[in-house]
Tab-separated table of C-alpha atoms in Angstrom:
chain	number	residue	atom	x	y	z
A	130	UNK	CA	-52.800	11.330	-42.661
A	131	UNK	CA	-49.715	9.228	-43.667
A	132	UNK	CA	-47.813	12.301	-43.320
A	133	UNK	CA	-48.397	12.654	-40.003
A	134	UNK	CA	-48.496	9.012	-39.114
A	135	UNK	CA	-44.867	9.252	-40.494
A	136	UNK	CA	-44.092	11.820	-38.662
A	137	UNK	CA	-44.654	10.311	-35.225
A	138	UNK	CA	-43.349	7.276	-36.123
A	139	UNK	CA	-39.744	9.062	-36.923
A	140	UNK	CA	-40.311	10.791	-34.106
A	141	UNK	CA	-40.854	7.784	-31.520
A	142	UNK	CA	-37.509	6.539	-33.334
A	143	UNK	CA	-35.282	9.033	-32.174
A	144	UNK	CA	-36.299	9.731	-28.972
A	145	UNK	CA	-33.557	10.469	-26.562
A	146	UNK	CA	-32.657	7.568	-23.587
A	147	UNK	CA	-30.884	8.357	-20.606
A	148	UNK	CA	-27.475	7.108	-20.525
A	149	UNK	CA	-27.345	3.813	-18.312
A	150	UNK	CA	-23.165	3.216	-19.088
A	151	UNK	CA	-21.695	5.114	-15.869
A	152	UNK	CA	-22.435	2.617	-12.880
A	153	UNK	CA	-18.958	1.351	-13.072
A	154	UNK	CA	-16.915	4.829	-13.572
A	155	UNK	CA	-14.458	4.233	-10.053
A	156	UNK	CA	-15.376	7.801	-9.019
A	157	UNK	CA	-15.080	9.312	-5.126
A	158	UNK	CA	-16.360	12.537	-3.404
A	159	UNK	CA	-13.221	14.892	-3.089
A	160	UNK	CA	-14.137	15.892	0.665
A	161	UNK	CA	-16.479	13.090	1.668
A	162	UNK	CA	-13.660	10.922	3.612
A	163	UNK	CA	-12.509	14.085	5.250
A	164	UNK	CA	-16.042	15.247	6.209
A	165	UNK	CA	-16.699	11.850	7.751
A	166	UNK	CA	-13.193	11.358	9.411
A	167	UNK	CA	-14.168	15.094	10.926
A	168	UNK	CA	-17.432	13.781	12.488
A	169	UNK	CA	-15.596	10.895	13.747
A	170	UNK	CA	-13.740	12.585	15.748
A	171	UNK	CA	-16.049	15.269	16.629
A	172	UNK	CA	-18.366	12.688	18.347
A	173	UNK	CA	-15.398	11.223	19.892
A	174	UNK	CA	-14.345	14.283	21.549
A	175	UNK	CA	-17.920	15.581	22.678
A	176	UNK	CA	-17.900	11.775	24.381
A	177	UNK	CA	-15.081	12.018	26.042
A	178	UNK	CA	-16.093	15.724	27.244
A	179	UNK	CA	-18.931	14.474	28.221
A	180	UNK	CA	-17.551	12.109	30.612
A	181	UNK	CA	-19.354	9.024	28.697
A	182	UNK	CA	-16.147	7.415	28.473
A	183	UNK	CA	-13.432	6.828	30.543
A	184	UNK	CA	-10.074	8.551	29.437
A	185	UNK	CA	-7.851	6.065	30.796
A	186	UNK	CA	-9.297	3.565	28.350
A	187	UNK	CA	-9.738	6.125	25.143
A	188	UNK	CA	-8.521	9.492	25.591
A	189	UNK	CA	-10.149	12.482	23.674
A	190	UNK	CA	-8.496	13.607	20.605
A	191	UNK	CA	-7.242	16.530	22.218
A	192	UNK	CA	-5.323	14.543	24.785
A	193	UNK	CA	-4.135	12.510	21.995
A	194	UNK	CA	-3.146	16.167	20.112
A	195	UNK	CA	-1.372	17.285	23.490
A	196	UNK	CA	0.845	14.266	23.464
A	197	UNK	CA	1.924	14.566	20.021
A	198	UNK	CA	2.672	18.412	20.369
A	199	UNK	CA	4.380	17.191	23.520
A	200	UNK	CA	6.108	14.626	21.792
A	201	UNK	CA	7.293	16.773	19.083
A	202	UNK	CA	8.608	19.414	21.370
A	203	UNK	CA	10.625	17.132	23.272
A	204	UNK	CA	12.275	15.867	20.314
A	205	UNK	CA	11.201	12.134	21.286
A	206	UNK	CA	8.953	12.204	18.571
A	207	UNK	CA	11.636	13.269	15.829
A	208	UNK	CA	13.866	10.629	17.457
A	209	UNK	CA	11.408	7.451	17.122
A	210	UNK	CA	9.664	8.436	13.740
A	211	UNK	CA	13.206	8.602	12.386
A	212	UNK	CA	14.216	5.408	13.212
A	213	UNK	CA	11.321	3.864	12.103
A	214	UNK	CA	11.592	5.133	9.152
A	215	UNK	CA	14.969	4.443	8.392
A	216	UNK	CA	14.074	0.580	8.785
A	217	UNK	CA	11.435	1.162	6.465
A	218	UNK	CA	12.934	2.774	3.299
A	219	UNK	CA	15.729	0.459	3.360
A	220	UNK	CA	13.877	-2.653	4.120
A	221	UNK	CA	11.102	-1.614	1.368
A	222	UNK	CA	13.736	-0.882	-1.571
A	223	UNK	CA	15.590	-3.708	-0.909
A	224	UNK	CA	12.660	-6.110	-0.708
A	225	UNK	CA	10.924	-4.289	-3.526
A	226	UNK	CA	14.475	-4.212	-5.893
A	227	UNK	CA	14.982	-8.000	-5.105
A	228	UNK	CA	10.904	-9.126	-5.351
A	229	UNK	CA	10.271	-7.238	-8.720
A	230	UNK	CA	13.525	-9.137	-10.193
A	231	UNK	CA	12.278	-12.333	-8.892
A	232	UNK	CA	8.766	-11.450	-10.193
A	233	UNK	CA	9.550	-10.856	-13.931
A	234	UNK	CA	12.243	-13.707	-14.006
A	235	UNK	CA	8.794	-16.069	-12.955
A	236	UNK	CA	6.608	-14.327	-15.187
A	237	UNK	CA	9.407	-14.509	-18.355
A	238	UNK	CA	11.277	-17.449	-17.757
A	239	UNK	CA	9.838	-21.463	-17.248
A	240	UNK	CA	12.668	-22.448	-15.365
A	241	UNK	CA	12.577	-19.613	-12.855
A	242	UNK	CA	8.324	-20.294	-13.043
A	243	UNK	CA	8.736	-23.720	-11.953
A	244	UNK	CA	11.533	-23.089	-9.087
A	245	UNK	CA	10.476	-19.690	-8.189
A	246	UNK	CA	6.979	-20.243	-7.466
A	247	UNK	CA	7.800	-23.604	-5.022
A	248	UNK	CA	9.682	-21.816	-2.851
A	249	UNK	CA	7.535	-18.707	-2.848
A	250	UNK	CA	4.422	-20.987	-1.912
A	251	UNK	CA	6.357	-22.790	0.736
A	252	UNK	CA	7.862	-19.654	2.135
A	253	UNK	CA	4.882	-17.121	1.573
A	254	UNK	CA	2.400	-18.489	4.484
A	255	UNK	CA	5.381	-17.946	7.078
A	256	UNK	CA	4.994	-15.058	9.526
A	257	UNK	CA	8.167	-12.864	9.035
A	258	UNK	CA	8.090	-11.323	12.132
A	259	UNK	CA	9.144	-15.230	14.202
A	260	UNK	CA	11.860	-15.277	11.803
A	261	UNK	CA	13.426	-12.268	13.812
A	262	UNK	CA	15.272	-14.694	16.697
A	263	UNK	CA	17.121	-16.266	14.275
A	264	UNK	CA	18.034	-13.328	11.823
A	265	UNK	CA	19.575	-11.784	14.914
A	266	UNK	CA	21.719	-14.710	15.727
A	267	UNK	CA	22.747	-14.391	12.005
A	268	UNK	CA	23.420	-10.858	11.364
A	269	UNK	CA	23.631	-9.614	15.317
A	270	UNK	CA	21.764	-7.424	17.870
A	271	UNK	CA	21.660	-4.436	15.103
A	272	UNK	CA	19.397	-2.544	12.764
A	273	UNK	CA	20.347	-5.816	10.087
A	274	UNK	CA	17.821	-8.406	11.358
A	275	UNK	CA	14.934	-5.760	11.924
A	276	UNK	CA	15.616	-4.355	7.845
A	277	UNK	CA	15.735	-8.051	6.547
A	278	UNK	CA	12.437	-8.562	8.422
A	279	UNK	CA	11.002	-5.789	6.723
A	280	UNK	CA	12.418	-6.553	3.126
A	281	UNK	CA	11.271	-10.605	3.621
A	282	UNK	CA	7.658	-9.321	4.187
A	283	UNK	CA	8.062	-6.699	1.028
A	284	UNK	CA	10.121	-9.599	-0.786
A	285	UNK	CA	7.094	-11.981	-1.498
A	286	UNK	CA	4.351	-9.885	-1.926
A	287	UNK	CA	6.226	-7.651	-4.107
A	288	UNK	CA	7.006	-11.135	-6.231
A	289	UNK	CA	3.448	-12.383	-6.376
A	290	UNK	CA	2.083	-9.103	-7.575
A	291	UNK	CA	4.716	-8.517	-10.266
A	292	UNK	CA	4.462	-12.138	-11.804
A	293	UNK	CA	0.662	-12.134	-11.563
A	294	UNK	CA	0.806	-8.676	-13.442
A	295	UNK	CA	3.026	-9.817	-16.397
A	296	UNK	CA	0.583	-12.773	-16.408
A	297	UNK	CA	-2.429	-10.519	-16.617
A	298	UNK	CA	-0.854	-8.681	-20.162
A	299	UNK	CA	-3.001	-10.106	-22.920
A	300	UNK	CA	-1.007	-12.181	-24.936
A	301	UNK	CA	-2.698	-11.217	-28.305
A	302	UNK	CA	-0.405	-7.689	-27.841
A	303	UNK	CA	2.947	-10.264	-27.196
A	304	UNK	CA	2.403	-12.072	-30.020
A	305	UNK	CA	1.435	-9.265	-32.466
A	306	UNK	CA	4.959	-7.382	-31.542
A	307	UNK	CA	6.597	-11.086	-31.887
A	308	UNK	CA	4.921	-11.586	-35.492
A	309	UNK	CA	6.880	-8.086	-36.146
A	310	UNK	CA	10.239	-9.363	-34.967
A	311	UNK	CA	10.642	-6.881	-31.853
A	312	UNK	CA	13.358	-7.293	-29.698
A	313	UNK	CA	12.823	-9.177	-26.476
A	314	UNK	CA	13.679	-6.728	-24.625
A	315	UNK	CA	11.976	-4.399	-26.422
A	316	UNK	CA	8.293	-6.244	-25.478
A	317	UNK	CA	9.812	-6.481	-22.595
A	318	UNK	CA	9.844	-2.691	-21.700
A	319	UNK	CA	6.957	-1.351	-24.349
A	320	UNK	CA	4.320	-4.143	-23.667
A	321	UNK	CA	4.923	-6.145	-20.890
A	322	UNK	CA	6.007	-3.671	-18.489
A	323	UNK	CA	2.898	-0.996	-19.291
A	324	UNK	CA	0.516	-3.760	-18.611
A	325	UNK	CA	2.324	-5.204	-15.735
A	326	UNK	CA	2.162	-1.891	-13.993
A	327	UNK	CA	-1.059	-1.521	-12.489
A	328	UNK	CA	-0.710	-5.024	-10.503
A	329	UNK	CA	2.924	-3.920	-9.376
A	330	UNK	CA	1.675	-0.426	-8.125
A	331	UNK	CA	-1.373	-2.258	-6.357
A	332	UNK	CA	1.264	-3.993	-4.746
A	333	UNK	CA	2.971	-1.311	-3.720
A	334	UNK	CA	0.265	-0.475	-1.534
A	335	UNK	CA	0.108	-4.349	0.355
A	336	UNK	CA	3.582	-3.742	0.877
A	337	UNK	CA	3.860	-0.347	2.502
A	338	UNK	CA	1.430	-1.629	4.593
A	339	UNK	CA	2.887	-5.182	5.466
A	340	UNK	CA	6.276	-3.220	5.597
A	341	UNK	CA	4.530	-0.839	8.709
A	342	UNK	CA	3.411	-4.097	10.089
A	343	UNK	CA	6.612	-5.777	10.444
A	344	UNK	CA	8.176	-2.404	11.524
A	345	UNK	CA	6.123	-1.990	14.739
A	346	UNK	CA	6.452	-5.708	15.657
A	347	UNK	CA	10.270	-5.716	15.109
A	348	UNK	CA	10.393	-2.517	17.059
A	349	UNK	CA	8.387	-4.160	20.049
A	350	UNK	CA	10.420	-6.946	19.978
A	351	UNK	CA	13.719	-5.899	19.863
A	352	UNK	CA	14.638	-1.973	19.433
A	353	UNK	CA	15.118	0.807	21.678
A	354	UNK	CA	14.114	3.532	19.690
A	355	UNK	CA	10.933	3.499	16.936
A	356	UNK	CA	7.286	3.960	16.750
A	357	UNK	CA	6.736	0.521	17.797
A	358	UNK	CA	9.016	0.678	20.870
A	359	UNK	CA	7.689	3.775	22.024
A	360	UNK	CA	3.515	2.375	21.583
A	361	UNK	CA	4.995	-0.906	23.626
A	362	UNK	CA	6.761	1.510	26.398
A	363	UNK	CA	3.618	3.596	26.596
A	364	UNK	CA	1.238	0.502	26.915
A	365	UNK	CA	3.190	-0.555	29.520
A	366	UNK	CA	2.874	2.011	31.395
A	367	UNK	CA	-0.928	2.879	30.961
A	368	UNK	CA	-0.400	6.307	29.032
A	369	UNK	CA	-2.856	5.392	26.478
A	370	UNK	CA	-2.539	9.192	25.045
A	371	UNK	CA	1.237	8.327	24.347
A	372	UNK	CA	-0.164	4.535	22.896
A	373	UNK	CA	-2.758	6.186	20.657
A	374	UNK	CA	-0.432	9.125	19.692
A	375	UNK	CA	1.787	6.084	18.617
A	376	UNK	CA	-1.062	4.989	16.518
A	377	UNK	CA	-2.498	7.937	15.024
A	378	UNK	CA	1.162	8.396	13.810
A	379	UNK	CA	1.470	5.618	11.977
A	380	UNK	CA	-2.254	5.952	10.443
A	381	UNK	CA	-0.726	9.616	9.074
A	382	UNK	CA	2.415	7.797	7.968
A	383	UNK	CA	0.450	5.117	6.322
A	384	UNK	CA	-2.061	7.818	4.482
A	385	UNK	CA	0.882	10.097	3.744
A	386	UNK	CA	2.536	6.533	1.467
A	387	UNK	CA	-0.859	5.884	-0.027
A	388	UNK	CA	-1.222	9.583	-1.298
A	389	UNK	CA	2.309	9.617	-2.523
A	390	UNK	CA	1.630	6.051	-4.424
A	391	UNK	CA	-2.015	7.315	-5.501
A	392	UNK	CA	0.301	10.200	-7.219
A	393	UNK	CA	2.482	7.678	-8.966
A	394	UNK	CA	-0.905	5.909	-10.296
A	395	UNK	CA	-1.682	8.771	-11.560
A	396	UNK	CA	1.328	9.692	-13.520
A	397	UNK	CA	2.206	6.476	-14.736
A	398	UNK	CA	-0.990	4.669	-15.931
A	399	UNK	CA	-1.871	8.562	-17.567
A	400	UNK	CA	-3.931	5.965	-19.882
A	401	UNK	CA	-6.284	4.909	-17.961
């Protein structure tokens, strides 16, 4: 009897539990967002087949398709996307090259703190794109005022994220390579950069984004040639196929900079 009573009492010890850890694993389906994107547009298209809605207002996807491949054959598309994209590589690097030096001089230094983050608060909350008039009565009717547009907008976010990263490194790991007599710049590059990392790429992402923004406004404003200018010209003339082509290029430019940053997450934080 006490054998057995043992018995079942070891064995109502060791009974397996179901694991209850994995509700916060950031996991995704690996064809969900296409298979939903696909029945988007399916629906879309049997609508506008249909005759439920009116084409002058939204066009079917394969109007949309036909003014692309129309586009493309022309050579107009080749000639906008270019330009666009021109403006935003060079306004991006230069914005990102200045705002990541700005950001680690805040995040290192208590002068540069105290100064750097003043003007970044008082500047931040000002909507690049009505600073455009007077870059071009400062650098001329050009491609200059629409790239320093571009790399203003990259500029501050680019700071904030980089600061608030070297911020976010625990300073336990700072101090323990301190207590060992590491270099400054060492910490610099082994600790503080590793853990800044993740907040800088995450910023990388705001700014492609506000960099596409600015992009298509400077464009509408003041360009002849460039996504933007060729949505604005298109809108203006009712071809809303043209408009959304416009638009549906810039959504593949924008995913094609998030994949291409996703792949730089993924080979740079390998740790995570």
């Amino acid at each position: 009897m006490l054998d057995r009573a043992g018995t079942s009492a070891k064995d109502d010890t060791t009974r397996r539990v179901r694991f209850r850890g994995a509700g916060f694993v950031p996991a995704s389906s690996r064809f969900g967002g296409w298979i939903a994107l696909a029945l988007v547009i399916a629906i879309w298209q049997a609508a506008g087949s249909a005759g439920l809605v009116n084409p002058l207002f939204l066009p079917a996807p394969a109007a949309i398709a036909r003014a692309i491949y129309e586009l493309a054959m022309s050579g107009a598309l080749w000639q906008h996307l270019s330009a666009s994209i021109l403006r935003i590589g060079v306004g991006w690097v230069l914005g990102t090259a200045a705002g990541v030096a700005v950001g680690f001089a805040i995040g290192l230094s208590r002068l540069a703190r105290s100064v750097g983050i003043t003007f970044i608060s008082a500047l931040f909350p000002i909507p690049k794109i009505a600073l455009l008039p007077l870059l071009i009565l400062w650098l001329g009717i050009g491609e200059e005022p629409k790239i320093a547009t571009i790399a203003l907008g990259v500029f501050f976010s680019t700071a904030i994220s980089v600061y608030s990263g070297v911020d976010a490194v625990p300073r336990n790991l700072i101090r323990m390579a301190q207590s060992f007599n590491v270099p400054f710049a060492t910490i610099v590059r082994k600790v503080i950069w590793p853990g800044a990392l993740p907040a800088i790429l995450a910023g990388f992402r705001i700014t492609a984004s506000v960099a596409l923004l600015l992009v298509v406004s400077a464009e509408m404003i003041g360009a002849q040639y460039g996504i933007g200018a060729f949505v604005l010209q298109a809108g203006n003339l009712m071809q809303t196929d043209q408009l959304l082509a416009g638009v549906v290029i810039l959504s593949v430019f924008g995913l094609v900079v998030g994949k291409v940053i996703g792949w730089l997450e993924t080979r740079l934080l390998h740790w995570r």
